[in-house]
GROMACS .gro file of C-alpha atoms in nm:
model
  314
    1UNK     CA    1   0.000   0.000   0.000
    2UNK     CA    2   0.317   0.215   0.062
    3UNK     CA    3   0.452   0.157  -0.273
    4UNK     CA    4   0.079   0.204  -0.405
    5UNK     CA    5   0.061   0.592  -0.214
    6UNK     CA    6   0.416   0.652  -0.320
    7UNK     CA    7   0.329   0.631  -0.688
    8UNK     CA    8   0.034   0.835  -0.635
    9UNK     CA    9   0.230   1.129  -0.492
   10UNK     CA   10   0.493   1.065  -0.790
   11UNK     CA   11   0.167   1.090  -1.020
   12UNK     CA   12  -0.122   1.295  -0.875
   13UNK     CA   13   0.022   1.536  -0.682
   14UNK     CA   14   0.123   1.865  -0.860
   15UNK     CA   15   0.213   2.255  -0.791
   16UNK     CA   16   0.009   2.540  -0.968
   17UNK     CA   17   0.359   2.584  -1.088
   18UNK     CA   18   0.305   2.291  -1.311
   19UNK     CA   19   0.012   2.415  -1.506
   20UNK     CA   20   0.034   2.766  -1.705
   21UNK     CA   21  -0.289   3.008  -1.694
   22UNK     CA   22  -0.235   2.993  -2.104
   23UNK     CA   23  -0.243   2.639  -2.060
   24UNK     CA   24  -0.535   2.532  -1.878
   25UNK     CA   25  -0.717   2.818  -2.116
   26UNK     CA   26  -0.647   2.624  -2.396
   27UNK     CA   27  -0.782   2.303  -2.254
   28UNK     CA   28  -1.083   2.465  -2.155
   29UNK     CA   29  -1.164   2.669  -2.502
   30UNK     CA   30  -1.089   2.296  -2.686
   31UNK     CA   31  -1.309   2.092  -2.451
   32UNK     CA   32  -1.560   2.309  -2.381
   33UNK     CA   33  -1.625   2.283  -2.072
   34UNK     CA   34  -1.788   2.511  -1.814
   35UNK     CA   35  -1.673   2.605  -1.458
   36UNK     CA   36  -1.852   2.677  -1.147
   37UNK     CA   37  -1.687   2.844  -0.851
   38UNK     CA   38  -1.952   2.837  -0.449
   39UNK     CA   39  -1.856   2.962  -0.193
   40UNK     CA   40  -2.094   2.844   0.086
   41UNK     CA   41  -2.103   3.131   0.318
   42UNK     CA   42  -2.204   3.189   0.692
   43UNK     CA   43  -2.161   3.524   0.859
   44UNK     CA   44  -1.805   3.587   0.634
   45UNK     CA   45  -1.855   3.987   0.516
   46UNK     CA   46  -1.523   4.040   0.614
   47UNK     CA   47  -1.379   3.808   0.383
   48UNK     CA   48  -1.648   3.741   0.120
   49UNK     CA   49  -1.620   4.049  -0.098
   50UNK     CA   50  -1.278   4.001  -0.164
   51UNK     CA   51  -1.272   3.675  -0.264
   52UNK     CA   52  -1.546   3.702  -0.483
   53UNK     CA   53  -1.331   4.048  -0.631
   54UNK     CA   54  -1.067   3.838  -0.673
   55UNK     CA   55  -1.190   3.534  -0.895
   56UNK     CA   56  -1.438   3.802  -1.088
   57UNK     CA   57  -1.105   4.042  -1.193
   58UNK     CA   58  -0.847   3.727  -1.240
   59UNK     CA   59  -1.049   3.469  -1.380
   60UNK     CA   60  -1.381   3.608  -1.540
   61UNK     CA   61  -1.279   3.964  -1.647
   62UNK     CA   62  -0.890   3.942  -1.721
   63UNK     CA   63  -0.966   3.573  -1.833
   64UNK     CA   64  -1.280   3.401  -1.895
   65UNK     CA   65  -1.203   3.057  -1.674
   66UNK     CA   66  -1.473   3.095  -1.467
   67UNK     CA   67  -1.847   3.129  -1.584
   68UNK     CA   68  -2.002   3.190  -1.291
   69UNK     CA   69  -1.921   3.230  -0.891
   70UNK     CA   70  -2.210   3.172  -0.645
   71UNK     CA   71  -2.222   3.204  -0.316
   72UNK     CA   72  -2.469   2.999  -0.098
   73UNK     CA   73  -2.564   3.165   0.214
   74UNK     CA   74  -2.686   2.949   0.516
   75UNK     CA   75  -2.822   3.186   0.727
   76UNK     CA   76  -2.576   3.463   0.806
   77UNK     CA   77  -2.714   3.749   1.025
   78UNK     CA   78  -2.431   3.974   0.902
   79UNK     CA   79  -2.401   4.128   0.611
   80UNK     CA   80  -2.262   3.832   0.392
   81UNK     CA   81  -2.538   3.855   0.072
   82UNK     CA   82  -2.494   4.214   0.035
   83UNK     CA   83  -2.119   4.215   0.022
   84UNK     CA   84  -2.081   3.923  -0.222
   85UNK     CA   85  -2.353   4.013  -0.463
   86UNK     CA   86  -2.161   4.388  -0.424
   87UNK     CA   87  -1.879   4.217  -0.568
   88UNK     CA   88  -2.054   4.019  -0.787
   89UNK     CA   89  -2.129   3.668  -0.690
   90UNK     CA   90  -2.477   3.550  -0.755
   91UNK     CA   91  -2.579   3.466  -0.431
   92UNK     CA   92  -2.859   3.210  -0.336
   93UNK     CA   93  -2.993   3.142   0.007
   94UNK     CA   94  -2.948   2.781   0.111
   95UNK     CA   95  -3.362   2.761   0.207
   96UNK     CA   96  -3.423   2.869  -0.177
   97UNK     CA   97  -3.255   2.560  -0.305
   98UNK     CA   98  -3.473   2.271  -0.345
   99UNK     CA   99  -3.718   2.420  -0.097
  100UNK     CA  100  -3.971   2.075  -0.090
  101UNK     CA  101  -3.681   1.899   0.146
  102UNK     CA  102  -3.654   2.132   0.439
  103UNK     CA  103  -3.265   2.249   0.490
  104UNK     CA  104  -3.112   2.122   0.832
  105UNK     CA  105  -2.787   2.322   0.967
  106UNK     CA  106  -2.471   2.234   0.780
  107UNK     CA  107  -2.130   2.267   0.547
  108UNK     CA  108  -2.219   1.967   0.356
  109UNK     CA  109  -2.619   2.049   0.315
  110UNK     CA  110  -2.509   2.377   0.180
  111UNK     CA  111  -2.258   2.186  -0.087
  112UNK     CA  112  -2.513   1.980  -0.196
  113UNK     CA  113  -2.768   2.204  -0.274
  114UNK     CA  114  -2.552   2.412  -0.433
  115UNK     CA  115  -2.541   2.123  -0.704
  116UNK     CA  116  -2.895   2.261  -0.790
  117UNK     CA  117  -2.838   2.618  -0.787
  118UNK     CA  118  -2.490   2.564  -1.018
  119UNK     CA  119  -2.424   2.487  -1.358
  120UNK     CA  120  -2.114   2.373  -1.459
  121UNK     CA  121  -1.937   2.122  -1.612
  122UNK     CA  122  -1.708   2.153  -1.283
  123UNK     CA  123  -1.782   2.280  -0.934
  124UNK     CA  124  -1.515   2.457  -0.733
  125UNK     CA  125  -1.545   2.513  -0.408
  126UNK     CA  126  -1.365   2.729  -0.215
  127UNK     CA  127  -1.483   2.847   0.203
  128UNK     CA  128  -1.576   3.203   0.240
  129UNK     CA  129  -1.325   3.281   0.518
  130UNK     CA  130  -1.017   3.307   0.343
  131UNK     CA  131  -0.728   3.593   0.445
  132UNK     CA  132  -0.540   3.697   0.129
  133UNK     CA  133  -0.697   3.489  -0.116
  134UNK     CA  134  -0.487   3.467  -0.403
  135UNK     CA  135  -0.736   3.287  -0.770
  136UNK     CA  136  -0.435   3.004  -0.773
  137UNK     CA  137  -0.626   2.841  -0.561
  138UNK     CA  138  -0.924   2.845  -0.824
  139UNK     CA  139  -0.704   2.805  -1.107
  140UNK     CA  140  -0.479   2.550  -0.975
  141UNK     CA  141  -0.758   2.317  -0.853
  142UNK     CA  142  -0.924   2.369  -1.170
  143UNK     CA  143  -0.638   2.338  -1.390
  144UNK     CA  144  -0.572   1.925  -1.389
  145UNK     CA  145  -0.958   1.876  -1.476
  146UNK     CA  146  -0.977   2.094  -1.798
  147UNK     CA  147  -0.654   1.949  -1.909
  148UNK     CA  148  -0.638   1.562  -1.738
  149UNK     CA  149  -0.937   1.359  -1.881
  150UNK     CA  150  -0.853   1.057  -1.617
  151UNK     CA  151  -0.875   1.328  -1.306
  152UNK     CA  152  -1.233   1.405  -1.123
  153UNK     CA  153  -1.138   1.549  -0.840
  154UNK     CA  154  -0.881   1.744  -0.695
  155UNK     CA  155  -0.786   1.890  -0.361
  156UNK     CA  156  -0.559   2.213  -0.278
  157UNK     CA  157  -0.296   2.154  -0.079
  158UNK     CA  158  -0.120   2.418   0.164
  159UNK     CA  159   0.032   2.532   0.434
  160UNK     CA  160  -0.180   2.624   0.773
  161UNK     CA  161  -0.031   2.854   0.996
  162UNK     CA  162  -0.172   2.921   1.321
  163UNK     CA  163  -0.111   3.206   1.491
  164UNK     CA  164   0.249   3.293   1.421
  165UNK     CA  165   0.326   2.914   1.402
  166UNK     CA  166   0.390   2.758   1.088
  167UNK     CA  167   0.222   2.451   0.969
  168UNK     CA  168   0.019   2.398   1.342
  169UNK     CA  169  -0.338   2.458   1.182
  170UNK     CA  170  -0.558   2.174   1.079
  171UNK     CA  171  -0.558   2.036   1.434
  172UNK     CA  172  -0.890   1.809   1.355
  173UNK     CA  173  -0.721   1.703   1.040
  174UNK     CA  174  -0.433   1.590   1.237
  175UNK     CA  175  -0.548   1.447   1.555
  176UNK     CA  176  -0.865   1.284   1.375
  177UNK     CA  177  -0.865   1.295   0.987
  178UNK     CA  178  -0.556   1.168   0.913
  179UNK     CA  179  -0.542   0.852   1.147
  180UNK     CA  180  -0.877   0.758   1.039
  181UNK     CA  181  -0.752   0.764   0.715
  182UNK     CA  182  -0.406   0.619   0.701
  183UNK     CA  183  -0.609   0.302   0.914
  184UNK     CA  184  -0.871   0.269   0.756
  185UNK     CA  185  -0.841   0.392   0.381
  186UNK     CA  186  -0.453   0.418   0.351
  187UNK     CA  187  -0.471   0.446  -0.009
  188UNK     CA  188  -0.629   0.808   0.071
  189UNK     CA  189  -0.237   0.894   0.324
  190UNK     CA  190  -0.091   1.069   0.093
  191UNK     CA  191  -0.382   1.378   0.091
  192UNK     CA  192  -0.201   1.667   0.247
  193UNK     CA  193  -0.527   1.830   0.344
  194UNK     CA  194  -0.781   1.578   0.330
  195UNK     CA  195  -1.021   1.825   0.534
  196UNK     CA  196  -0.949   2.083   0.299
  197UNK     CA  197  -1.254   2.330   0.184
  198UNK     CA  198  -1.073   2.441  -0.101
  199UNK     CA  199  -1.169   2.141  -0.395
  200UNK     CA  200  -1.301   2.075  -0.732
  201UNK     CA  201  -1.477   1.831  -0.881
  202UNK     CA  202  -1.660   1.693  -1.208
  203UNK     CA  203  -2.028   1.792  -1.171
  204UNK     CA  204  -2.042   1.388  -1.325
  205UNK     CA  205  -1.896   1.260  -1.020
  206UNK     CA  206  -2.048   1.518  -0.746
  207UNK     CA  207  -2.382   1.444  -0.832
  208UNK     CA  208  -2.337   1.035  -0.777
  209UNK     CA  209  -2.205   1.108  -0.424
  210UNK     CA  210  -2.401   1.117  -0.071
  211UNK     CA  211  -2.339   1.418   0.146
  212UNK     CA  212  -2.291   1.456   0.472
  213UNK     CA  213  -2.469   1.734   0.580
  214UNK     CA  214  -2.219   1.863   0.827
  215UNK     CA  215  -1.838   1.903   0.839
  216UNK     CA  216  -1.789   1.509   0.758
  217UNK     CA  217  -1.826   1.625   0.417
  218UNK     CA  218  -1.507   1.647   0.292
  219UNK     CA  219  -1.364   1.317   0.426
  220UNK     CA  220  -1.717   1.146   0.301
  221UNK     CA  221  -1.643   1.300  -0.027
  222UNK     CA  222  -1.282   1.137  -0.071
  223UNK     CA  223  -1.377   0.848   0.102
  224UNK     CA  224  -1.662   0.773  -0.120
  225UNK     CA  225  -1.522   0.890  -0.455
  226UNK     CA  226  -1.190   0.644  -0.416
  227UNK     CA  227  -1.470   0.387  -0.414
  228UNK     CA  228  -1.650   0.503  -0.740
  229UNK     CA  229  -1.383   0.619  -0.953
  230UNK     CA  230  -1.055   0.498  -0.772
  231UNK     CA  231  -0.726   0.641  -0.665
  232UNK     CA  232  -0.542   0.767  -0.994
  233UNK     CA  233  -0.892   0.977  -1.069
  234UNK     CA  234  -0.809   1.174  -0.715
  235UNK     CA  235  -0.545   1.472  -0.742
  236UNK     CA  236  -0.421   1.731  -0.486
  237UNK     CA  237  -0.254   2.085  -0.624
  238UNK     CA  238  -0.023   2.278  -0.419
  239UNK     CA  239  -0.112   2.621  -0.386
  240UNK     CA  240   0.066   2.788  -0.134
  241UNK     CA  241  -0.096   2.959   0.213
  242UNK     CA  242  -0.403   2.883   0.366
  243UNK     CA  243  -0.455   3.187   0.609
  244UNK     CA  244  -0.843   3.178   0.759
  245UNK     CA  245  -1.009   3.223   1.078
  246UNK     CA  246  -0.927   2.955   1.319
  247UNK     CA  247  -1.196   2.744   1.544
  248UNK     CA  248  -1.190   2.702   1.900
  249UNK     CA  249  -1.075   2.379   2.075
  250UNK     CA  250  -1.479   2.306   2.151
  251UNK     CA  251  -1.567   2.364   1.865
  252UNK     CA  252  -1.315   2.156   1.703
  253UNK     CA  253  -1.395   1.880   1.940
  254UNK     CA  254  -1.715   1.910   1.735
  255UNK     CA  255  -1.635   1.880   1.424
  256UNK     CA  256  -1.394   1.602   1.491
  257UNK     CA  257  -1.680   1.395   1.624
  258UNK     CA  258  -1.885   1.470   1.325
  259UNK     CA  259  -1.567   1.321   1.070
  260UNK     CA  260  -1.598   1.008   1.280
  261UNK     CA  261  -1.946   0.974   1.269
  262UNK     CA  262  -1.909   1.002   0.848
  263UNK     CA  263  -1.627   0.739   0.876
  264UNK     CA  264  -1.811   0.545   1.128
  265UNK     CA  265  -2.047   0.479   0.856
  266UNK     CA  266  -1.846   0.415   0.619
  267UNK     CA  267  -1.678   0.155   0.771
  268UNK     CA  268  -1.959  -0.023   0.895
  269UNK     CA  269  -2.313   0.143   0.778
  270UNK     CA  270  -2.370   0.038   1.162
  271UNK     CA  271  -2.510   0.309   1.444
  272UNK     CA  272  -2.333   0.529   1.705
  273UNK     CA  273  -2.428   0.439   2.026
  274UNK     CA  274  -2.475   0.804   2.179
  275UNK     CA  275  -2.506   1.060   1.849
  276UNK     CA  276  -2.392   1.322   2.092
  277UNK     CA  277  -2.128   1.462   2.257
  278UNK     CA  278  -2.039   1.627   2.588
  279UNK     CA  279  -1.813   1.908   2.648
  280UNK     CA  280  -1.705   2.121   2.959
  281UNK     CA  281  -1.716   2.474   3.026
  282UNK     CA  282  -1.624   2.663   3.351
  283UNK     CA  283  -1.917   2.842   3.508
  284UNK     CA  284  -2.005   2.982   3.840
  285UNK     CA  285  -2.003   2.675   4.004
  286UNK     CA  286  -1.799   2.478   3.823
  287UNK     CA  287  -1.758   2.289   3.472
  288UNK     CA  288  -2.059   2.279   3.309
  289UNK     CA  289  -2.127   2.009   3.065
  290UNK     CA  290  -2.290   2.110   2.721
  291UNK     CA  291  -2.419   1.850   2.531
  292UNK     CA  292  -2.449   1.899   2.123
  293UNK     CA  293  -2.555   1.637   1.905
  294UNK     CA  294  -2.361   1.473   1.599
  295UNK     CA  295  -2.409   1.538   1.250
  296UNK     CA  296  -2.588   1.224   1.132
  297UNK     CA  297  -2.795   1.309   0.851
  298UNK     CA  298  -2.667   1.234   0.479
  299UNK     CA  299  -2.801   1.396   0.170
  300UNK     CA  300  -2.849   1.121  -0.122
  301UNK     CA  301  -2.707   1.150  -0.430
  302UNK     CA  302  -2.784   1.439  -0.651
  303UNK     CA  303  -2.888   1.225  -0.947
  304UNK     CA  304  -3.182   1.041  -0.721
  305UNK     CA  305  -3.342   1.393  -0.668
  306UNK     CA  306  -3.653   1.489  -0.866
  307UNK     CA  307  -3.584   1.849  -0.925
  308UNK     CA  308  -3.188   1.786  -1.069
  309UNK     CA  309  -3.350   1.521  -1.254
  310UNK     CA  310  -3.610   1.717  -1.427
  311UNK     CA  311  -3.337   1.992  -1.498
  312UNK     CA  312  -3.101   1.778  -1.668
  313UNK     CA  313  -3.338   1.639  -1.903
  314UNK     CA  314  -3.441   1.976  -1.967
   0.00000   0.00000   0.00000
């Protein structure tokens, strides 16, 4: 399996570096093919606009990679829709989408729908809270899937500072992510950032995959894609600096117990004892448990939905 991960790095995993702008131009002018770039988006003004500035001046204005950038907003109290639309995203609200199936809290319900709402050949996304967002990381995601027929998904890879610490973010892909993976699905080791929100993907092979609803996502997603299309149609891009706003340790604890929920099931289709999980805080008298429960829910595939149905054959 070594040898087998070892190839894959030698074979699959690339630098922006490696792929011209001019290049992956060409590819997409001679195969057609149509991008999408969503940016699912909860209380992120700060960040938003820019991002959206960003991919509209570098890749739509200066060159036409990108044909449209949409950013799903789940609820944001701030004011996230009026910034991105200022910069011009075409931004949905998540309850809009598919409105017969009522939404439930959630990265991976927001990905999903966005499926619906999105209509590219190839869906990019990329998370709303990114710090000097540079469009490599649109570009260079992109890039192997206009020009690499036998590639359907790709994942940036980067580095994660935290604080003034190189390299020491991604603590949930590290303490949770990444075991799970190297036991249980060692072909999938050689991901730098398997947790990664920054990922493309043929709309071909997104719409055959289950989501979860919550931040299990993105390891559901590799997980269940190795199984449909296999290891040499998975690809990671290195593109640099991941600066974003960082979680606290709750909260991470969290999301951690969401990812092995989603691998949980994978491994077994089976039931978690207690779907919850306890955490401590100190109050007045004490530590104070708090009790929040555990992303179950999964989204079926796109293609077994009605509404995408009817709009395909449309």
């Amino acid at each position: 399996m070594l040898n087998e991960v070892e190839r894959w790095l030698a074979t699959r995993s690339w630098s922006v570096t490696d792929r011209p702008l001019h290049r992956i131009m060409a590819a997409k002018r001679s195969t057609g093919r149509t991008v999408s770039v969503v940016l699912p988006a909860l209380n992120e003004e700060e960040t938003v606009g820019d991002i959206v500035a960003v991919i509209r001046h570098d890749l739509m204005q200066q060159v036409p990679l990108v044909d449209e950038i949409v950013v799903v907003d789940s609820g944001s109290t701030d004011r996230t829709s009026e910034v991105a639309a200022a910069a011009g995203a075409r931004v949905v609200h998540r309850d809009e989408i598919l409105p017969r199936i009522p939404a439930v809290p959630g990265k991976g319900e927001v990905l999903w729908r966005s499926l619906l709402a999105t209509t590219g050949d190839i869906v990019c996304f990329i998370d709303a809270d990114l710090k000097e967002f540079s469009s490599e990381f649109v570009s260079g995601i992109v890039g192997p899937l206009l020009t690499d027929p036998g590639v359907d998904l790709v994942k940036g890879m980067y580095d994660r500072p935290l604080g003034g610490a190189a390299g020491q973010g991604g603590r949930v892909t590290e303490l949770m992510a990444r075991p799970l993976l190297n036991m249980h699905w060692p072909q999938l080791a050689g991901f730098v950032q398997p947790l990664g929100g920054e990922y493309a993907a043929r709309r071909s092979l997104l719409e055959q995959l289950p989501f979860p609803v919550g931040y299990g996502v993105e390891l559901g997603m590799l997980v269940d894609a190795l199984h449909l299309v296999g290891l040499d149609a998975l690809a990671q891009v290195d593109v640099g600096v991941r600066k974003h706003r960082h979680q606290d340790g709750q909260a991470l604890g969290r999301m951690s117990a969401a990812i092995y929920r989603t691998a949980q099931l994978r491994l077994a289709r089976g039931h978690m004892i207690r779907p919850s999980l306890t955490q401590f805080e100190r109050g007045r008298d004490g530590f104070e448990p708090r009790t929040y429960s555990v992303d179950t829910e999964e989204r079926p595939p796109m293609v077994e939905i009605a509404e995408y149905a009817e709009r395909k054959v449309a």
